[in-house]
CSV table of C-alpha atoms in Angstrom, one decimal:
chain,number,residue,atom,x,y,z
A,1,MET,CA,4.2,-12.8,0.8
A,2,LEU,CA,3.3,-15.9,-1.4
A,3,SER,CA,6.3,-18.7,-1.9
A,4,LEU,CA,6.4,-19.7,-5.5
A,5,GLN,CA,5.1,-23.0,-3.7
A,6,LYS,CA,2.3,-21.4,-2.6
A,7,LEU,CA,1.2,-20.0,-6.0
A,8,ALA,CA,2.0,-23.8,-7.5
A,9,SER,CA,-0.8,-24.9,-5.0
A,10,LEU,CA,-3.1,-22.1,-5.8
A,11,SER,CA,-2.7,-22.7,-9.5
A,12,ALA,CA,-3.0,-26.8,-9.9
A,13,PRO,CA,0.5,-27.8,-11.1
A,14,LEU,CA,0.1,-29.8,-14.7
A,15,SER,CA,1.6,-33.1,-14.5
A,16,ARG,CA,-0.7,-33.7,-11.0
A,17,ARG,CA,-3.8,-32.6,-12.8
A,18,ILE,CA,-2.6,-35.1,-15.8
A,19,GLU,CA,-3.0,-38.0,-13.0
A,20,PHE,CA,-6.1,-37.2,-11.4
A,21,ARG,CA,-7.7,-37.0,-14.4
A,22,GLY,CA,-6.7,-40.4,-16.4
A,23,ARG,CA,-8.0,-39.0,-19.7
A,24,THR,CA,-7.4,-36.8,-22.7
A,25,ARG,CA,-8.5,-33.4,-21.8
A,26,ALA,CA,-10.6,-32.0,-24.7
A,27,PRO,CA,-10.5,-29.4,-26.2
A,28,LEU,CA,-6.5,-28.4,-26.6
A,29,PRO,CA,-5.5,-25.1,-26.4
A,30,ARG,CA,-6.2,-24.0,-30.1
A,31,TYR,CA,-2.7,-22.9,-30.3
A,32,LEU,CA,-0.8,-26.3,-29.3
A,33,GLY,CA,-2.0,-27.5,-32.4
A,34,THR,CA,-2.9,-31.2,-32.6
A,35,PRO,CA,-1.0,-33.1,-30.4
A,36,GLU,CA,-3.0,-36.7,-29.3
A,37,THR,CA,-2.2,-36.4,-25.6
A,38,PHE,CA,-2.6,-33.3,-22.9
A,39,ALA,CA,0.9,-34.7,-21.7
A,40,ALA,CA,2.6,-34.0,-25.2
A,41,ALA,CA,0.8,-30.6,-25.3
A,42,ALA,CA,2.2,-29.7,-22.7
A,43,ALA,CA,5.3,-30.5,-23.2
A,44,ALA,CA,5.2,-29.2,-26.3
A,45,ALA,CA,4.0,-25.6,-25.0
A,46,ASN,CA,7.0,-26.2,-22.4
A,47,ASP,CA,9.6,-26.7,-25.6
A,48,ARG,CA,8.0,-23.7,-27.7
A,49,ARG,CA,8.2,-21.4,-24.4
A,50,ARG,CA,11.6,-22.1,-23.7
A,51,SER,CA,12.8,-21.6,-27.5
A,52,VAL,CA,10.4,-18.6,-27.3
A,53,ALA,CA,11.9,-17.2,-24.4
A,54,ALA,CA,15.7,-17.9,-25.9
A,55,ARG,CA,15.2,-17.0,-29.1
A,56,ALA,CA,13.7,-13.6,-27.4
A,57,ASN,CA,16.4,-13.2,-24.9
A,58,ARG,CA,19.1,-13.3,-27.8
A,59,GLN,CA,17.4,-10.6,-29.7
A,60,LEU,CA,16.4,-8.1,-26.7
A,61,SER,CA,20.6,-8.3,-25.5
A,62,LEU,CA,21.2,-7.4,-28.7
A,63,SER,CA,19.4,-4.0,-28.3
A,64,SER,CA,19.1,-1.1,-26.0
A,65,GLY,CA,17.4,-2.6,-23.4
A,66,MET,CA,17.4,-5.3,-21.8
A,67,ALA,CA,15.1,-8.5,-20.7
A,68,THR,CA,15.0,-11.3,-18.1
A,69,SER,CA,13.3,-14.5,-19.4
A,70,PHE,CA,12.4,-17.2,-16.6
A,71,GLU,CA,10.5,-20.2,-16.5
A,72,HIS,CA,9.2,-22.0,-13.1
A,73,SER,CA,9.7,-25.9,-13.0
A,74,ASN,CA,7.7,-26.7,-9.7
A,75,GLY,CA,4.8,-26.9,-11.6
A,76,VAL,CA,3.5,-22.9,-12.2
A,77,ARG,CA,2.5,-22.7,-15.6
A,78,LYS,CA,4.0,-19.9,-16.6
A,79,GLY,CA,6.5,-18.8,-18.9
A,80,ALA,CA,6.4,-15.2,-19.0
A,81,LYS,CA,9.2,-12.8,-19.9
A,82,ALA,CA,9.6,-9.6,-18.4
A,83,VAL,CA,10.4,-6.6,-21.1
A,84,ARG,CA,11.4,-3.5,-20.9
A,85,ASP,CA,10.8,-0.1,-22.6
A,86,GLN,CA,13.9,0.3,-24.8
A,87,HIS,CA,14.1,3.6,-23.9
A,88,MET,CA,14.4,3.1,-20.0
A,89,ALA,CA,18.2,2.6,-18.7
A,90,SER,CA,19.2,-0.9,-17.9
A,91,GLU,CA,19.4,-0.8,-14.2
A,92,GLY,CA,19.9,-4.3,-11.8
A,93,GLY,CA,17.3,-2.5,-9.2
A,94,GLN,CA,14.5,-2.5,-12.8
A,95,ASP,CA,15.4,-6.1,-13.4
A,96,SER,CA,14.6,-7.4,-9.6
A,97,ARG,CA,11.6,-5.4,-9.5
A,98,LEU,CA,9.9,-6.6,-12.7
A,99,THR,CA,11.7,-10.9,-11.8
A,100,LYS,CA,8.9,-10.1,-8.4
A,101,ILE,CA,6.3,-8.5,-10.2
A,102,ALA,CA,6.1,-11.5,-13.3
A,103,SER,CA,6.7,-14.0,-10.4
A,104,SER,CA,3.6,-12.7,-8.5
A,105,ILE,CA,1.0,-13.5,-11.2
A,106,ARG,CA,-0.9,-17.1,-11.4
A,107,VAL,CA,-1.6,-17.9,-14.4
A,108,ILE,CA,-5.1,-20.2,-13.9
A,109,PRO,CA,-5.3,-22.2,-17.0
A,110,ASP,CA,-8.7,-22.7,-18.8
A,111,PHE,CA,-10.4,-19.7,-17.2
A,112,PRO,CA,-12.9,-18.2,-17.8
A,113,LYS,CA,-13.7,-21.0,-20.7
A,114,PRO,CA,-11.2,-24.4,-21.9
A,115,GLY,CA,-7.9,-22.9,-23.6
A,116,ILE,CA,-7.7,-19.8,-21.9
A,117,MET,CA,-4.5,-19.0,-20.0
A,118,PHE,CA,-6.3,-16.7,-17.1
A,119,GLN,CA,-3.5,-14.0,-15.9
A,120,ASP,CA,-4.5,-13.6,-12.4
A,121,ILE,CA,-3.2,-9.8,-10.8
A,122,THR,CA,-4.6,-10.8,-7.3
A,123,THR,CA,-1.5,-12.4,-6.4
A,124,LEU,CA,0.3,-9.6,-7.4
A,125,LEU,CA,-1.6,-7.9,-5.1
A,126,LEU,CA,-1.0,-10.1,-2.1
A,127,ASN,CA,2.5,-9.2,-2.1
A,128,PRO,CA,2.4,-5.3,-1.0
A,129,GLU,CA,6.2,-5.0,-2.0
A,130,ALA,CA,5.6,-6.6,-5.8
A,131,PHE,CA,2.4,-4.3,-6.3
A,132,LYS,CA,4.2,-1.2,-4.8
A,133,ASP,CA,7.1,-1.6,-7.4
A,134,SER,CA,4.5,-2.0,-10.6
A,135,ILE,CA,2.9,0.6,-9.5
A,136,ASP,CA,6.3,2.9,-8.6
A,137,LEU,CA,7.2,1.4,-12.2
A,138,PHE,CA,4.4,3.3,-14.0
A,139,VAL,CA,5.0,6.4,-11.7
A,140,GLU,CA,8.7,6.9,-12.6
A,141,ARG,CA,7.7,6.7,-16.5
A,142,TYR,CA,4.5,9.3,-16.2
A,143,ARG,CA,5.4,11.7,-13.2
A,144,GLU,CA,7.5,14.4,-15.6
A,145,LYS,CA,5.0,13.4,-18.5
A,146,ASN,CA,2.3,16.5,-17.9
A,147,ILE,CA,-0.6,13.7,-18.0
A,148,SER,CA,-3.4,15.2,-16.2
A,149,VAL,CA,-6.1,12.1,-16.5
A,150,VAL,CA,-5.5,8.5,-15.9
A,151,ALA,CA,-8.3,6.6,-17.3
A,152,GLY,CA,-9.0,3.5,-15.8
A,153,ILE,CA,-11.0,0.6,-17.4
A,154,GLU,CA,-13.7,-1.4,-15.4
A,155,ALA,CA,-12.2,-3.3,-12.8
A,156,ARG,CA,-9.4,-4.2,-12.6
A,157,GLY,CA,-7.9,-0.8,-14.5
A,158,PHE,CA,-9.4,0.6,-10.9
A,159,ILE,CA,-6.7,-1.0,-8.9
A,160,PHE,CA,-3.6,0.1,-10.7
A,161,GLY,CA,-5.1,3.6,-12.2
A,162,PRO,CA,-6.0,5.9,-9.1
A,163,PRO,CA,-2.5,4.9,-7.2
A,164,ILE,CA,-1.0,6.0,-10.2
A,165,ALA,CA,-3.3,9.1,-10.0
A,166,LEU,CA,-2.4,9.9,-6.4
A,167,ALA,CA,1.6,9.8,-7.2
A,168,ILE,CA,1.6,11.9,-10.7
A,169,GLY,CA,-1.1,14.4,-9.4
A,170,ALA,CA,-3.7,14.2,-12.2
A,171,LYS,CA,-7.7,13.2,-11.8
A,172,PHE,CA,-9.1,9.2,-12.1
A,173,VAL,CA,-11.6,8.8,-15.1
A,174,PRO,CA,-13.4,5.4,-14.7
A,175,MET,CA,-14.3,3.7,-18.3
A,176,ARG,CA,-17.3,1.5,-17.2
A,177,LYS,CA,-19.7,-1.2,-18.3
A,178,PRO,CA,-23.2,0.2,-19.4
A,179,ASN,CA,-25.4,1.4,-16.9
A,180,LYS,CA,-22.8,2.1,-13.7
A,181,LEU,CA,-22.4,5.6,-14.3
A,182,PRO,CA,-25.0,7.6,-13.0
A,183,GLY,CA,-25.9,11.1,-14.8
A,184,GLU,CA,-24.7,11.9,-18.2
A,185,VAL,CA,-22.7,10.0,-20.5
A,186,ILE,CA,-21.2,9.2,-23.7
A,187,SER,CA,-21.0,5.7,-25.2
A,188,GLU,CA,-18.4,3.3,-27.5
A,189,GLU,CA,-19.3,0.0,-29.1
A,190,TYR,CA,-16.4,-2.3,-29.2
A,191,SER,CA,-16.1,-6.2,-30.2
A,192,LEU,CA,-16.2,-9.3,-28.4
A,193,GLU,CA,-15.5,-12.6,-29.9
A,194,TYR,CA,-18.9,-13.3,-30.0
A,195,GLY,CA,-21.0,-10.0,-30.1
A,196,THR,CA,-20.4,-6.6,-28.7
A,197,ASP,CA,-20.2,-4.8,-25.5
A,198,LYS,CA,-20.6,-1.0,-24.6
A,199,MET,CA,-17.9,1.5,-22.8
A,200,GLU,CA,-19.5,4.3,-21.0
A,201,MET,CA,-17.6,7.5,-19.6
A,202,HIS,CA,-18.7,11.0,-18.1
A,203,VAL,CA,-19.8,13.5,-20.0
A,204,GLY,CA,-17.6,16.5,-18.8
A,205,ALA,CA,-14.9,14.2,-16.4
A,206,VAL,CA,-12.2,15.2,-19.3
A,207,GLN,CA,-11.7,18.4,-21.0
A,208,PRO,CA,-10.4,19.1,-24.5
A,209,GLY,CA,-6.2,19.0,-24.1
A,210,ASP,CA,-6.4,17.0,-21.0
A,211,ARG,CA,-3.2,15.0,-21.8
A,212,ALA,CA,-4.5,10.9,-20.9
A,213,LEU,CA,-3.2,7.8,-19.7
A,214,ILE,CA,-5.3,4.6,-20.1
A,215,VAL,CA,-4.7,2.0,-17.3
A,216,ASP,CA,-5.6,-1.4,-17.6
A,217,ASP,CA,-4.0,-4.7,-16.0
A,218,LEU,CA,-3.9,-6.7,-18.8
A,219,ILE,CA,-4.0,-5.8,-23.2
A,220,ALA,CA,-5.0,-9.3,-25.2
A,221,THR,CA,-6.7,-7.9,-28.8
A,222,GLY,CA,-6.7,-4.4,-27.7
A,223,GLY,CA,-10.4,-3.9,-28.2
A,224,THR,CA,-11.4,-2.5,-24.6
A,225,LEU,CA,-8.4,-0.5,-25.0
A,226,CYS,CA,-9.5,1.2,-28.3
A,227,ALA,CA,-12.8,1.8,-26.9
A,228,ALA,CA,-11.0,3.9,-24.5
A,229,ILE,CA,-8.8,5.3,-26.7
A,230,LYS,CA,-12.0,6.8,-29.0
A,231,LEU,CA,-14.2,7.9,-25.9
A,232,LEU,CA,-11.1,10.5,-24.9
A,233,GLU,CA,-10.3,11.4,-28.5
A,234,ARG,CA,-13.9,11.9,-28.9
A,235,VAL,CA,-14.1,15.0,-25.9
A,236,GLY,CA,-10.5,16.1,-27.3
A,237,ALA,CA,-8.0,14.7,-25.2
A,238,GLU,CA,-4.9,13.8,-26.3
A,239,VAL,CA,-4.0,9.9,-25.6
A,240,VAL,CA,-0.4,10.2,-24.7
A,241,GLU,CA,0.1,6.6,-23.9
A,242,CYS,CA,-1.8,2.8,-23.4
A,243,ALA,CA,0.0,1.4,-20.0
A,244,CYS,CA,-0.9,-2.1,-18.6
A,245,ALA,CA,1.0,-4.6,-16.7
A,246,ILE,CA,0.3,-7.5,-18.7
A,247,GLU,CA,0.6,-7.7,-23.1
A,248,LEU,CA,-0.4,-11.0,-24.6
A,249,PRO,CA,1.9,-9.9,-27.6
A,250,GLU,CA,0.2,-13.4,-29.7
A,251,LEU,CA,-2.9,-11.7,-29.7
A,252,LYS,CA,-1.3,-8.4,-31.7
A,253,GLY,CA,-3.2,-5.8,-29.5
A,254,ARG,CA,-0.8,-3.3,-30.0
A,255,ASP,CA,-0.8,-3.4,-33.7
A,256,ARG,CA,-4.9,-2.3,-32.9
A,257,LEU,CA,-4.0,0.8,-31.2
A,258,GLY,CA,-2.8,2.6,-34.1
A,259,ASP,CA,-0.3,5.6,-33.3
A,260,LYS,CA,-0.9,5.0,-29.9
A,261,PRO,CA,2.0,3.9,-28.3
A,262,LEU,CA,1.9,1.1,-25.4
A,263,PHE,CA,4.0,0.6,-22.5
A,264,VAL,CA,3.6,-2.9,-20.1
A,265,LEU,CA,5.7,-4.1,-17.4
A,266,ILE,CA,5.5,-8.0,-18.7
A,267,SER,CA,5.2,-9.6,-21.8
A,268,SER,CA,3.6,-13.1,-21.7
A,269,ASP,CA,3.7,-15.6,-24.1
A,270,ILE,CA,1.2,-18.0,-22.8
B,1,MET,CA,-18.3,7.0,13.7
B,2,ARG,CA,-18.1,9.9,11.7
B,3,ALA,CA,-13.9,11.2,11.4
B,4,ALA,CA,-12.1,13.0,13.4
B,5,GLU,CA,-14.0,13.3,16.5
B,6,ASN,CA,-12.4,15.8,18.3
B,7,GLY,CA,-13.5,18.3,15.6
B,8,ARG,CA,-14.4,18.5,12.2
B,9,ASP,CA,-11.1,17.5,10.4
B,10,PRO,CA,-10.7,20.4,7.7
B,11,ARG,CA,-10.8,18.0,4.4
B,12,LEU,CA,-13.5,17.0,4.9
B,13,LYS,CA,-15.7,19.3,3.6
B,14,ALA,CA,-13.7,19.7,0.4
B,15,ILE,CA,-14.6,15.7,0.4
B,16,SER,CA,-18.2,16.3,0.7
B,17,ASP,CA,-18.5,19.2,-1.3
B,18,ALA,CA,-16.5,17.2,-4.6
B,19,ILE,CA,-19.3,14.2,-4.3
B,20,ARG,CA,-22.1,15.1,-6.0
B,21,VAL,CA,-25.8,13.4,-5.7
B,22,VAL,CA,-27.8,12.1,-8.7
B,23,PRO,CA,-31.3,12.2,-8.1
B,24,HIS,CA,-33.5,9.4,-9.6
B,25,PHE,CA,-30.6,6.4,-10.3
B,26,PRO,CA,-30.5,4.0,-10.7
B,27,LYS,CA,-34.3,4.4,-10.2
B,28,PRO,CA,-36.6,6.8,-9.3
B,29,GLY,CA,-36.4,7.6,-5.3
B,30,ILE,CA,-32.7,6.9,-4.6
B,31,MET,CA,-30.7,9.8,-4.8
B,32,PHE,CA,-27.0,8.1,-5.8
B,33,HIS,CA,-23.9,9.6,-4.0
B,34,ASP,CA,-21.7,9.4,-7.3
B,35,ILE,CA,-17.9,9.7,-5.5
B,36,THR,CA,-15.9,10.0,-9.7
B,37,THR,CA,-16.5,13.6,-9.0
B,38,LEU,CA,-14.2,13.1,-5.8
B,39,LEU,CA,-12.1,11.3,-8.1
B,40,LEU,CA,-11.9,14.1,-10.6
B,41,ASP,CA,-10.4,16.5,-7.9
B,42,HIS,CA,-6.8,15.5,-7.2
B,43,LYS,CA,-6.1,17.3,-3.8
B,44,ALA,CA,-10.0,15.7,-2.2
B,45,PHE,CA,-9.3,12.4,-3.4
B,46,LYS,CA,-5.9,12.3,-1.9
B,47,ASP,CA,-6.9,13.9,1.4
B,48,THR,CA,-9.7,11.0,1.4
B,49,VAL,CA,-7.0,8.1,1.1
B,50,ASP,CA,-5.0,10.2,3.5
B,51,LEU,CA,-7.3,9.9,6.1
B,52,PHE,CA,-7.8,6.1,5.6
B,53,VAL,CA,-4.0,5.8,6.2
B,54,GLU,CA,-3.4,7.8,9.2
B,55,ARG,CA,-6.4,5.8,10.8
B,56,TYR,CA,-5.5,2.1,10.2
B,57,ARG,CA,-1.4,2.5,9.8
B,58,ASP,CA,-0.8,2.0,13.2
B,59,MET,CA,-3.2,-1.0,13.7
B,60,GLY,CA,-1.5,-3.5,12.8
B,61,ILE,CA,-3.9,-4.6,9.7
B,62,SER,CA,-2.6,-6.8,6.8
B,63,ILE,CA,-5.2,-7.1,4.7
B,64,VAL,CA,-7.6,-4.3,2.6
B,65,ALA,CA,-10.6,-5.9,1.7
B,66,GLY,CA,-12.4,-4.3,-1.4
B,67,ILE,CA,-15.5,-4.1,-2.5
B,68,GLU,CA,-16.0,-4.5,-6.3
B,69,ALA,CA,-16.4,-2.5,-8.1
B,70,ARG,CA,-15.8,1.2,-6.6
B,71,GLY,CA,-14.2,-0.2,-3.1
B,72,PHE,CA,-11.4,-1.2,-6.0
B,73,ILE,CA,-10.6,2.7,-6.2
B,74,PHE,CA,-10.0,3.6,-2.6
B,75,GLY,CA,-8.7,0.0,-1.3
B,76,PRO,CA,-5.7,-0.5,-2.9
B,77,SER,CA,-4.0,3.4,-2.5
B,78,ILE,CA,-4.7,2.4,1.1
B,79,ALA,CA,-3.4,-0.6,1.4
B,80,LEU,CA,-0.3,0.4,-0.3
B,81,GLY,CA,-0.2,2.9,2.3
B,82,ILE,CA,-0.7,1.0,5.4
B,83,GLY,CA,1.7,-1.9,4.2
B,84,ALA,CA,-1.2,-3.9,3.7
B,85,LYS,CA,-2.7,-6.9,1.2
B,86,PHE,CA,-5.3,-6.0,-1.2
B,87,ILE,CA,-7.7,-8.7,-1.5
B,88,PRO,CA,-10.9,-7.9,-4.1
B,89,LEU,CA,-14.2,-9.0,-2.9
B,90,ARG,CA,-15.9,-9.5,-6.8
B,91,LYS,CA,-19.2,-10.4,-8.1
B,92,PRO,CA,-19.7,-14.0,-8.9
B,93,GLY,CA,-17.6,-15.6,-11.9
B,94,LYS,CA,-14.8,-13.2,-12.0
B,95,LEU,CA,-12.3,-14.8,-9.8
B,96,PRO,CA,-10.4,-17.5,-11.5
B,97,GLY,CA,-9.4,-20.4,-9.5
B,98,ARG,CA,-11.1,-21.6,-6.2
B,99,VAL,CA,-13.1,-19.2,-4.4
B,100,ILE,CA,-15.4,-19.6,-1.3
B,101,SER,CA,-19.4,-17.5,-2.6
B,102,GLU,CA,-21.4,-15.8,0.3
B,103,PRO,CA,-25.2,-14.6,-1.0
B,104,TYR,CA,-26.7,-11.1,0.5
B,105,GLU,CA,-30.1,-9.9,0.1
B,106,LEU,CA,-30.9,-7.0,-2.3
B,107,GLU,CA,-33.7,-5.6,-2.7
B,108,TYR,CA,-35.3,-8.0,-4.9
B,109,GLY,CA,-34.0,-11.1,-4.6
B,110,THR,CA,-30.4,-11.8,-3.9
B,111,ASP,CA,-26.8,-11.8,-5.0
B,112,GLN,CA,-23.4,-13.5,-4.0
B,113,LEU,CA,-19.9,-12.0,-2.8
B,114,GLU,CA,-17.2,-14.3,-4.0
B,115,MET,CA,-13.1,-14.0,-2.1
B,116,HIS,CA,-10.3,-16.4,-3.3
B,117,VAL,CA,-9.4,-19.8,-1.4
B,118,GLY,CA,-5.5,-19.0,0.2
B,119,ALA,CA,-6.0,-15.3,-0.1
B,120,VAL,CA,-6.4,-14.7,3.7
B,121,GLN,CA,-5.1,-16.9,6.6
B,122,PRO,CA,-6.4,-17.3,10.3
B,123,GLY,CA,-5.6,-14.3,12.6
B,124,GLU,CA,-5.2,-11.7,10.1
B,125,ARG,CA,-6.3,-8.1,11.0
B,126,THR,CA,-8.6,-7.0,8.1
B,127,ILE,CA,-10.6,-3.7,7.2
B,128,ILE,CA,-13.4,-3.6,4.5
B,129,ILE,CA,-13.8,-1.0,1.9
B,130,ASP,CA,-16.4,0.1,0.1
B,131,ASP,CA,-17.3,4.0,-1.3
B,132,LEU,CA,-20.6,4.0,0.7
B,133,VAL,CA,-22.7,1.9,2.6
B,134,ALA,CA,-26.7,1.7,2.5
B,135,THR,CA,-28.2,-1.4,4.2
B,136,GLY,CA,-25.0,-2.7,5.2
B,137,GLY,CA,-25.9,-5.9,2.9
B,138,THR,CA,-23.0,-5.8,1.1
B,139,LEU,CA,-20.6,-5.2,3.8
B,140,SER,CA,-22.4,-7.8,5.7
B,141,ALA,CA,-21.6,-10.5,3.1
B,142,ALA,CA,-17.7,-9.1,3.1
B,143,ILE,CA,-17.5,-10.0,6.6
B,144,ARG,CA,-18.8,-13.3,6.7
B,145,LEU,CA,-16.4,-14.4,4.0
B,146,LEU,CA,-12.9,-13.1,6.0
B,147,GLU,CA,-15.2,-14.7,9.1
B,148,ARG,CA,-15.4,-18.1,7.5
B,149,PHE,CA,-11.5,-18.1,7.2
B,150,GLN,CA,-10.8,-17.0,10.5
B,151,ALA,CA,-9.9,-13.4,9.4
B,152,GLU,CA,-10.1,-10.4,12.4
B,153,VAL,CA,-12.7,-7.6,10.5
B,154,VAL,CA,-11.2,-5.0,12.4
B,155,GLU,CA,-13.3,-2.5,10.9
B,156,CYS,CA,-15.8,-1.4,8.0
B,157,ALA,CA,-14.5,2.0,6.2
B,158,CYS,CA,-16.4,3.9,3.9
B,159,VAL,CA,-16.3,7.1,2.2
B,160,VAL,CA,-20.1,8.3,2.5
B,161,GLY,CA,-22.5,6.4,4.8
B,162,SER,CA,-24.6,7.3,8.1
B,163,PRO,CA,-22.3,6.4,11.4
B,164,VAL,CA,-25.2,4.4,12.6
B,165,VAL,CA,-26.1,1.7,9.6
B,166,GLN,CA,-30.2,1.6,9.2
B,167,GLY,CA,-32.2,-1.7,8.7
B,168,GLU,CA,-31.4,-5.4,9.4
B,169,CYS,CA,-28.0,-5.9,8.1
B,170,GLU,CA,-25.8,-4.7,11.6
B,171,LEU,CA,-22.3,-5.4,10.5
B,172,LYS,CA,-22.2,-8.1,13.1
B,173,GLU,CA,-21.4,-5.4,15.8
B,174,LYS,CA,-18.2,-4.4,13.7
B,175,PRO,CA,-17.5,-1.3,14.2
B,176,LEU,CA,-18.0,1.4,10.9
B,177,PHE,CA,-16.0,4.2,10.2
B,178,VAL,CA,-17.1,6.4,7.5
B,179,LEU,CA,-15.7,10.1,6.5
B,180,VAL,CA,-18.7,12.1,5.4
B,181,GLU,CA,-22.4,11.5,6.1
B,182,PRO,CA,-24.6,11.3,3.1
B,183,HIS,CA,-26.5,14.8,1.6
B,184,TYR,CA,-30.1,14.9,1.2
């Protein structure tokens, strides 16, 4: 199991990076505003994360759900808070699983391009207990919901979807980039920041009336999830819910899903 | 070697029957073995994972490495079943952070397979999973990646494949375990 110190070394702590580079870093992540130096930007981001997390804690503690929020002060740049679905009863065991899961996910700055804080779930997969806990949390939610299809979005949805499908007795259907699926497919176009992409699903994989769950590692803008919803609805399936390990709420993907509910394990403000 | 050397495991027929062949994909002459139909058969899919878990659970395997993308469909469930870590081996540019890269031959040209630096420690016992083995090119690249960090590759495991890999890549004499042979 990776210790936090090991995680810190895998994604270089910010303070070390600033000293090593010795220069102003550009371009700055857009959501940090316009401070002049990277050190100031980092400090501002830390302050913002702490205040967001504190505010979220106060709001959530008033509701029927509970949330855990934490930051790492050892340089791993991550200010994720774990959010539980408000309909779930609060249990001590639940909190510790989410804490373990959230602390296993590392953030890689400026990947795949400057300004993006990439949430890397591969470190979660290196922690068998935490990975199992993440699957268990989804399985516990969906096992009594009569889900007949789990649709996983290429490629990281292929990591979470099949274990969930196997545990709840559902089929697994891969939703893929163009020209990967052999045989007859249907296709749905969706927008990227620049241009469009396509998602494909096999004809005949899903039947009218199938109750479907869509799984991916993360929801950002919600574009790929929307495409998946459309593909499933085109063949007459009922999309019961979308499920992701991580949500980036600032990008408002949840709103883009319309009337389809979204369930996430972790909500991250960076 | 093929699964169930002591006599054919009764689960294997349903697994084999659930895999469909799509002719001339991705190009004329290729008989593509499509495992997505196996994934639509819950019992056969579960049996597939169980057969691998039964084989590897007592072999002290600490890492299951899965090859993008169809190795991701089988690998994580096997890893969960045997209590091992899962490591994705990916096409270039997909893994964030520090990676190592290994080239391998395609029919025309080369491609690369990448793995995270720090994912594997020296001496860790590893299996490599993919849906199908043909020439063994990608599996050989995967073996090289893991061995560069002194992991011990115990076996390569695929759902579909000939027990003896044809062609130039012979998986560096690592054992190969397959559940079912290709249908022709």
